[in-house]
Amino acid sequence: CKQTKTSLMSSTKYEVRVEGLSYGRCVKKWDDFSDLYDSLHLRYGDALSGVPFPLYTEHGSRISKQQAVQKNKDSLEGLVNQLLRHPILSQDADVLTFLQISDCFTPLKVRNGRAVDTST
């Protein structure tokens, strides 16, 4: 999933909302998400086939920087929430650490295909 780096790609941090969690957000760069995905792909291979890595949207003549950042943020939120709905990947220590989720505070359960906070 490696792509040619641009200044926007390597400098913009995305605040990504994680579905169903009261503390559900993380702030990371695009490359951080890409590195996590590459690591998961090395370990799980075909298990990731239903969870594709999103394409990076560049700003330019047809799309403003703000629109590109929002589109990329939405894509990363989709990726994170797909990982959390996946029966294997949602329990992966790297995914949970990346998102700073600790099941000793809030165990994750999947209900109707969505990660939900079971502490409330």
Short mmCIF file of N, CA and C in Angstrom, two decimals:
data_model
loop_
_atom_site.label_atom_id
_atom_site.label_comp_id
_atom_site.label_asym_id
_atom_site.label_seq_id
_atom_site.Cartn_x
_atom_site.Cartn_y
_atom_site.Cartn_z
N CYS A 1 0.82 -1.20 0.00
CA CYS A 1 0.00 0.00 0.00
C CYS A 1 0.86 1.26 0.00
N LYS A 2 2.15 1.11 -0.16
CA LYS A 2 3.03 2.28 -0.19
C LYS A 2 2.73 3.12 -1.43
N GLN A 3 2.69 4.43 -1.23
CA GLN A 3 2.46 5.36 -2.32
C GLN A 3 3.58 6.39 -2.30
N THR A 4 3.78 7.09 -3.41
CA THR A 4 4.77 8.15 -3.46
C THR A 4 4.38 9.23 -2.47
N LYS A 5 5.35 9.63 -1.64
CA LYS A 5 5.05 10.62 -0.60
C LYS A 5 4.91 12.02 -1.18
N THR A 6 3.95 12.75 -0.65
CA THR A 6 3.81 14.16 -0.95
C THR A 6 3.96 14.90 0.37
N SER A 7 4.14 16.21 0.31
CA SER A 7 4.29 16.96 1.56
C SER A 7 3.02 16.89 2.40
N LEU A 8 1.85 16.90 1.77
CA LEU A 8 0.60 16.80 2.51
C LEU A 8 0.48 15.43 3.18
N MET A 9 0.90 14.38 2.47
CA MET A 9 0.80 13.03 3.00
C MET A 9 1.69 12.85 4.23
N SER A 10 2.88 13.40 4.20
CA SER A 10 3.81 13.15 5.28
C SER A 10 3.68 14.14 6.43
N SER A 11 2.94 15.23 6.25
CA SER A 11 2.85 16.23 7.32
C SER A 11 1.48 16.34 7.97
N THR A 12 0.44 15.94 7.30
CA THR A 12 -0.91 16.10 7.83
C THR A 12 -1.22 14.98 8.82
N LYS A 13 -1.72 15.37 9.97
CA LYS A 13 -2.19 14.38 10.94
C LYS A 13 -3.71 14.34 10.86
N TYR A 14 -4.25 13.13 10.87
CA TYR A 14 -5.69 12.93 10.74
C TYR A 14 -6.26 12.50 12.07
N GLU A 15 -7.28 13.20 12.54
CA GLU A 15 -8.00 12.78 13.74
C GLU A 15 -9.12 11.86 13.27
N VAL A 16 -8.98 10.58 13.59
CA VAL A 16 -9.88 9.56 13.11
C VAL A 16 -10.78 9.11 14.25
N ARG A 17 -12.08 9.13 14.00
CA ARG A 17 -13.07 8.70 14.99
C ARG A 17 -13.25 7.19 14.87
N VAL A 18 -13.25 6.54 16.03
CA VAL A 18 -13.45 5.10 16.07
C VAL A 18 -14.87 4.84 16.52
N GLU A 19 -15.65 4.11 15.72
CA GLU A 19 -17.07 3.89 15.98
C GLU A 19 -17.32 3.25 17.33
N GLY A 20 -18.31 3.77 18.04
CA GLY A 20 -18.86 3.10 19.21
C GLY A 20 -18.04 3.18 20.47
N LEU A 21 -16.99 3.97 20.48
CA LEU A 21 -16.14 4.03 21.67
C LEU A 21 -16.19 5.44 22.24
N SER A 22 -16.37 5.56 23.56
CA SER A 22 -16.47 6.88 24.16
C SER A 22 -15.17 7.67 24.01
N TYR A 23 -14.04 7.00 23.99
CA TYR A 23 -12.75 7.65 23.82
C TYR A 23 -12.24 7.45 22.40
N GLY A 24 -13.14 7.21 21.47
CA GLY A 24 -12.79 6.70 20.16
C GLY A 24 -12.21 7.67 19.17
N ARG A 25 -10.97 8.03 19.33
CA ARG A 25 -10.30 8.80 18.30
C ARG A 25 -8.80 8.58 18.42
N CYS A 26 -8.13 8.69 17.31
CA CYS A 26 -6.67 8.67 17.32
C CYS A 26 -6.19 9.71 16.32
N VAL A 27 -5.01 10.23 16.56
CA VAL A 27 -4.44 11.24 15.68
C VAL A 27 -3.11 10.70 15.17
N LYS A 28 -3.06 10.43 13.88
CA LYS A 28 -1.88 9.83 13.26
C LYS A 28 -1.71 10.39 11.85
N LYS A 29 -0.49 10.20 11.31
CA LYS A 29 -0.21 10.56 9.93
C LYS A 29 -0.62 9.42 9.01
N TRP A 30 -0.83 9.75 7.72
CA TRP A 30 -1.21 8.74 6.72
C TRP A 30 -0.22 7.59 6.73
N ASP A 31 1.07 7.91 6.78
CA ASP A 31 2.10 6.87 6.77
C ASP A 31 1.99 5.92 7.95
N ASP A 32 1.52 6.42 9.10
CA ASP A 32 1.34 5.55 10.26
C ASP A 32 0.29 4.48 9.97
N PHE A 33 -0.81 4.89 9.33
CA PHE A 33 -1.85 3.93 8.96
C PHE A 33 -1.32 2.94 7.92
N SER A 34 -0.54 3.46 6.97
CA SER A 34 0.04 2.62 5.94
C SER A 34 0.99 1.58 6.55
N ASP A 35 1.81 2.00 7.50
CA ASP A 35 2.74 1.08 8.16
C ASP A 35 1.99 0.00 8.93
N LEU A 36 0.92 0.38 9.63
CA LEU A 36 0.11 -0.60 10.35
C LEU A 36 -0.47 -1.62 9.37
N TYR A 37 -1.02 -1.12 8.27
CA TYR A 37 -1.63 -2.01 7.29
C TYR A 37 -0.60 -2.96 6.70
N ASP A 38 0.59 -2.45 6.37
CA ASP A 38 1.65 -3.30 5.82
C ASP A 38 2.03 -4.39 6.81
N SER A 39 2.12 -4.03 8.08
CA SER A 39 2.45 -5.00 9.12
C SER A 39 1.37 -6.09 9.22
N LEU A 40 0.12 -5.67 9.19
CA LEU A 40 -0.99 -6.63 9.24
C LEU A 40 -0.98 -7.53 8.00
N HIS A 41 -0.69 -6.94 6.85
CA HIS A 41 -0.66 -7.72 5.62
C HIS A 41 0.42 -8.79 5.67
N LEU A 42 1.57 -8.46 6.23
CA LEU A 42 2.65 -9.45 6.36
C LEU A 42 2.23 -10.63 7.24
N ARG A 43 1.48 -10.34 8.28
CA ARG A 43 1.10 -11.39 9.23
C ARG A 43 -0.17 -12.12 8.87
N TYR A 44 -1.13 -11.44 8.25
CA TYR A 44 -2.44 -12.05 8.01
C TYR A 44 -2.77 -12.30 6.54
N GLY A 45 -2.04 -11.68 5.63
CA GLY A 45 -2.22 -11.92 4.20
C GLY A 45 -3.66 -11.85 3.73
N ASP A 46 -4.21 -13.00 3.35
CA ASP A 46 -5.55 -13.07 2.76
C ASP A 46 -6.66 -12.61 3.70
N ALA A 47 -6.42 -12.61 5.00
CA ALA A 47 -7.45 -12.15 5.94
C ALA A 47 -7.76 -10.67 5.72
N LEU A 48 -6.83 -9.95 5.08
CA LEU A 48 -7.05 -8.53 4.80
C LEU A 48 -7.75 -8.28 3.46
N SER A 49 -8.06 -9.34 2.72
CA SER A 49 -8.64 -9.15 1.39
C SER A 49 -9.94 -8.35 1.41
N GLY A 50 -10.71 -8.45 2.45
CA GLY A 50 -11.96 -7.70 2.56
C GLY A 50 -11.78 -6.32 3.18
N VAL A 51 -10.53 -5.97 3.49
CA VAL A 51 -10.23 -4.68 4.12
C VAL A 51 -9.13 -4.00 3.30
N PRO A 52 -9.49 -3.40 2.17
CA PRO A 52 -8.47 -2.77 1.33
C PRO A 52 -7.97 -1.46 1.93
N PHE A 53 -6.70 -1.15 1.66
CA PHE A 53 -6.16 0.14 2.11
C PHE A 53 -6.67 1.22 1.17
N PRO A 54 -7.12 2.36 1.71
CA PRO A 54 -7.69 3.41 0.85
C PRO A 54 -6.63 4.09 0.00
N LEU A 55 -7.06 4.65 -1.12
CA LEU A 55 -6.19 5.44 -1.97
C LEU A 55 -6.09 6.85 -1.40
N TYR A 56 -4.93 7.42 -1.48
CA TYR A 56 -4.68 8.77 -0.99
C TYR A 56 -5.21 9.79 -2.00
N THR A 57 -5.93 10.79 -1.53
CA THR A 57 -6.47 11.83 -2.39
C THR A 57 -5.57 13.06 -2.32
N GLU A 58 -5.06 13.47 -3.47
CA GLU A 58 -4.22 14.66 -3.58
C GLU A 58 -5.09 15.89 -3.83
N HIS A 59 -4.65 17.04 -3.33
CA HIS A 59 -5.35 18.27 -3.68
C HIS A 59 -4.74 18.81 -4.97
N GLY A 60 -5.53 19.56 -5.69
CA GLY A 60 -5.06 20.10 -6.97
C GLY A 60 -6.12 20.98 -7.59
N SER A 61 -6.19 20.99 -8.90
CA SER A 61 -7.10 21.89 -9.59
C SER A 61 -8.57 21.52 -9.39
N ARG A 62 -8.85 20.23 -9.13
CA ARG A 62 -10.26 19.81 -8.99
C ARG A 62 -10.72 19.68 -7.54
N ILE A 63 -9.77 19.65 -6.62
CA ILE A 63 -10.15 19.45 -5.22
C ILE A 63 -9.24 20.30 -4.34
N SER A 64 -9.84 20.99 -3.38
CA SER A 64 -9.07 21.86 -2.49
C SER A 64 -8.30 21.02 -1.46
N LYS A 65 -7.33 21.64 -0.82
CA LYS A 65 -6.57 20.95 0.22
C LYS A 65 -7.50 20.49 1.34
N GLN A 66 -8.43 21.35 1.74
CA GLN A 66 -9.38 21.01 2.81
C GLN A 66 -10.26 19.82 2.41
N GLN A 67 -10.72 19.80 1.16
CA GLN A 67 -11.54 18.68 0.69
C GLN A 67 -10.72 17.39 0.64
N ALA A 68 -9.47 17.48 0.21
CA ALA A 68 -8.61 16.30 0.14
C ALA A 68 -8.35 15.75 1.54
N VAL A 69 -8.07 16.63 2.49
CA VAL A 69 -7.82 16.19 3.87
C VAL A 69 -9.07 15.51 4.43
N GLN A 70 -10.24 16.08 4.19
CA GLN A 70 -11.49 15.49 4.70
C GLN A 70 -11.74 14.13 4.05
N LYS A 71 -11.51 14.03 2.75
CA LYS A 71 -11.72 12.75 2.05
C LYS A 71 -10.76 11.69 2.59
N ASN A 72 -9.50 12.06 2.81
CA ASN A 72 -8.53 11.12 3.36
C ASN A 72 -8.90 10.72 4.79
N LYS A 73 -9.36 11.67 5.58
CA LYS A 73 -9.79 11.37 6.95
C LYS A 73 -10.94 10.38 6.94
N ASP A 74 -11.92 10.62 6.08
CA ASP A 74 -13.07 9.71 5.96
C ASP A 74 -12.62 8.31 5.53
N SER A 75 -11.66 8.25 4.61
CA SER A 75 -11.14 6.96 4.16
C SER A 75 -10.44 6.21 5.29
N LEU A 76 -9.66 6.93 6.08
CA LEU A 76 -8.95 6.30 7.20
C LEU A 76 -9.92 5.84 8.28
N GLU A 77 -10.97 6.64 8.53
CA GLU A 77 -12.00 6.21 9.49
C GLU A 77 -12.65 4.92 9.02
N GLY A 78 -12.93 4.84 7.72
CA GLY A 78 -13.51 3.61 7.17
C GLY A 78 -12.59 2.42 7.37
N LEU A 79 -11.29 2.62 7.13
CA LEU A 79 -10.32 1.55 7.33
C LEU A 79 -10.29 1.09 8.78
N VAL A 80 -10.18 2.03 9.69
CA VAL A 80 -10.11 1.70 11.12
C VAL A 80 -11.35 0.94 11.56
N ASN A 81 -12.49 1.39 11.14
CA ASN A 81 -13.72 0.73 11.56
C ASN A 81 -13.90 -0.63 10.91
N GLN A 82 -13.37 -0.81 9.69
CA GLN A 82 -13.36 -2.15 9.08
C GLN A 82 -12.45 -3.09 9.88
N LEU A 83 -11.31 -2.58 10.31
CA LEU A 83 -10.40 -3.40 11.12
C LEU A 83 -11.07 -3.82 12.42
N LEU A 84 -11.82 -2.90 13.03
CA LEU A 84 -12.46 -3.20 14.31
C LEU A 84 -13.68 -4.11 14.16
N ARG A 85 -14.24 -4.20 12.97
CA ARG A 85 -15.35 -5.13 12.74
C ARG A 85 -14.86 -6.52 12.34
N HIS A 86 -13.59 -6.62 11.99
CA HIS A 86 -13.03 -7.89 11.54
C HIS A 86 -12.82 -8.82 12.74
N PRO A 87 -13.26 -10.08 12.65
CA PRO A 87 -13.18 -10.98 13.81
C PRO A 87 -11.76 -11.27 14.29
N ILE A 88 -10.78 -11.25 13.41
CA ILE A 88 -9.40 -11.53 13.81
C ILE A 88 -8.63 -10.23 14.06
N LEU A 89 -8.70 -9.32 13.11
CA LEU A 89 -7.91 -8.09 13.18
C LEU A 89 -8.33 -7.20 14.34
N SER A 90 -9.58 -7.27 14.74
CA SER A 90 -10.06 -6.44 15.85
C SER A 90 -9.43 -6.83 17.18
N GLN A 91 -8.86 -8.02 17.24
CA GLN A 91 -8.22 -8.49 18.47
C GLN A 91 -6.69 -8.40 18.40
N ASP A 92 -6.16 -7.93 17.28
CA ASP A 92 -4.72 -7.86 17.10
C ASP A 92 -4.11 -6.80 18.02
N ALA A 93 -3.04 -7.17 18.72
CA ALA A 93 -2.41 -6.26 19.69
C ALA A 93 -1.89 -4.99 19.02
N ASP A 94 -1.36 -5.10 17.79
CA ASP A 94 -0.86 -3.91 17.10
C ASP A 94 -1.99 -2.94 16.76
N VAL A 95 -3.12 -3.48 16.34
CA VAL A 95 -4.28 -2.62 16.04
C VAL A 95 -4.74 -1.91 17.31
N LEU A 96 -4.88 -2.65 18.39
CA LEU A 96 -5.36 -2.07 19.65
C LEU A 96 -4.37 -1.05 20.20
N THR A 97 -3.08 -1.35 20.08
CA THR A 97 -2.06 -0.41 20.54
C THR A 97 -2.05 0.84 19.67
N PHE A 98 -2.13 0.64 18.36
CA PHE A 98 -2.15 1.76 17.42
C PHE A 98 -3.28 2.73 17.75
N LEU A 99 -4.43 2.17 18.06
CA LEU A 99 -5.60 2.99 18.38
C LEU A 99 -5.67 3.37 19.85
N GLN A 100 -4.68 2.90 20.61
CA GLN A 100 -4.61 3.16 22.05
C GLN A 100 -5.85 2.66 22.76
N ILE A 101 -6.24 1.43 22.39
CA ILE A 101 -7.40 0.79 23.00
C ILE A 101 -6.89 -0.28 23.94
N SER A 102 -7.38 -0.26 25.16
CA SER A 102 -6.99 -1.27 26.12
C SER A 102 -8.25 -1.98 26.61
N ASP A 103 -8.30 -3.30 26.41
CA ASP A 103 -9.49 -4.02 26.81
C ASP A 103 -9.61 -4.18 28.33
N CYS A 104 -8.58 -3.78 29.08
CA CYS A 104 -8.73 -3.81 30.53
C CYS A 104 -9.59 -2.64 31.00
N PHE A 105 -9.72 -1.61 30.15
CA PHE A 105 -10.59 -0.49 30.49
C PHE A 105 -11.95 -0.62 29.83
N THR A 106 -11.95 -0.94 28.56
CA THR A 106 -13.20 -1.04 27.81
C THR A 106 -13.13 -2.20 26.83
N PRO A 107 -13.70 -3.33 27.19
CA PRO A 107 -13.67 -4.45 26.25
C PRO A 107 -14.47 -4.14 24.99
N LEU A 108 -13.94 -4.59 23.86
CA LEU A 108 -14.64 -4.38 22.59
C LEU A 108 -15.47 -5.61 22.26
N LYS A 109 -16.66 -5.39 21.82
CA LYS A 109 -17.52 -6.45 21.31
C LYS A 109 -18.04 -5.97 19.96
N VAL A 110 -18.35 -6.90 19.11
CA VAL A 110 -18.94 -6.54 17.83
C VAL A 110 -20.41 -6.91 17.88
N ARG A 111 -21.24 -5.91 17.62
CA ARG A 111 -22.68 -6.11 17.63
C ARG A 111 -23.23 -5.52 16.34
N ASN A 112 -23.95 -6.33 15.58
CA ASN A 112 -24.51 -5.90 14.29
C ASN A 112 -23.42 -5.35 13.38
N GLY A 113 -22.24 -5.99 13.41
CA GLY A 113 -21.16 -5.59 12.52
C GLY A 113 -20.41 -4.34 12.92
N ARG A 114 -20.63 -3.84 14.15
CA ARG A 114 -19.96 -2.62 14.59
C ARG A 114 -19.30 -2.84 15.94
N ALA A 115 -18.12 -2.26 16.12
CA ALA A 115 -17.46 -2.32 17.42
C ALA A 115 -18.26 -1.45 18.39
N VAL A 116 -18.55 -1.98 19.58
CA VAL A 116 -19.33 -1.23 20.55
C VAL A 116 -18.62 -1.20 21.89
N ASP A 117 -18.82 -0.13 22.63
CA ASP A 117 -18.27 0.03 23.97
C ASP A 117 -19.19 -0.71 24.93
N THR A 118 -18.64 -1.71 25.64
CA THR A 118 -19.48 -2.52 26.53
C THR A 118 -19.36 -2.06 27.98
N SER A 119 -18.66 -0.96 28.23
CA SER A 119 -18.48 -0.52 29.61
C SER A 119 -19.65 0.29 30.13
N THR A 120 -20.55 0.73 29.23
CA THR A 120 -21.67 1.56 29.68
C THR A 120 -22.92 0.75 29.87
#
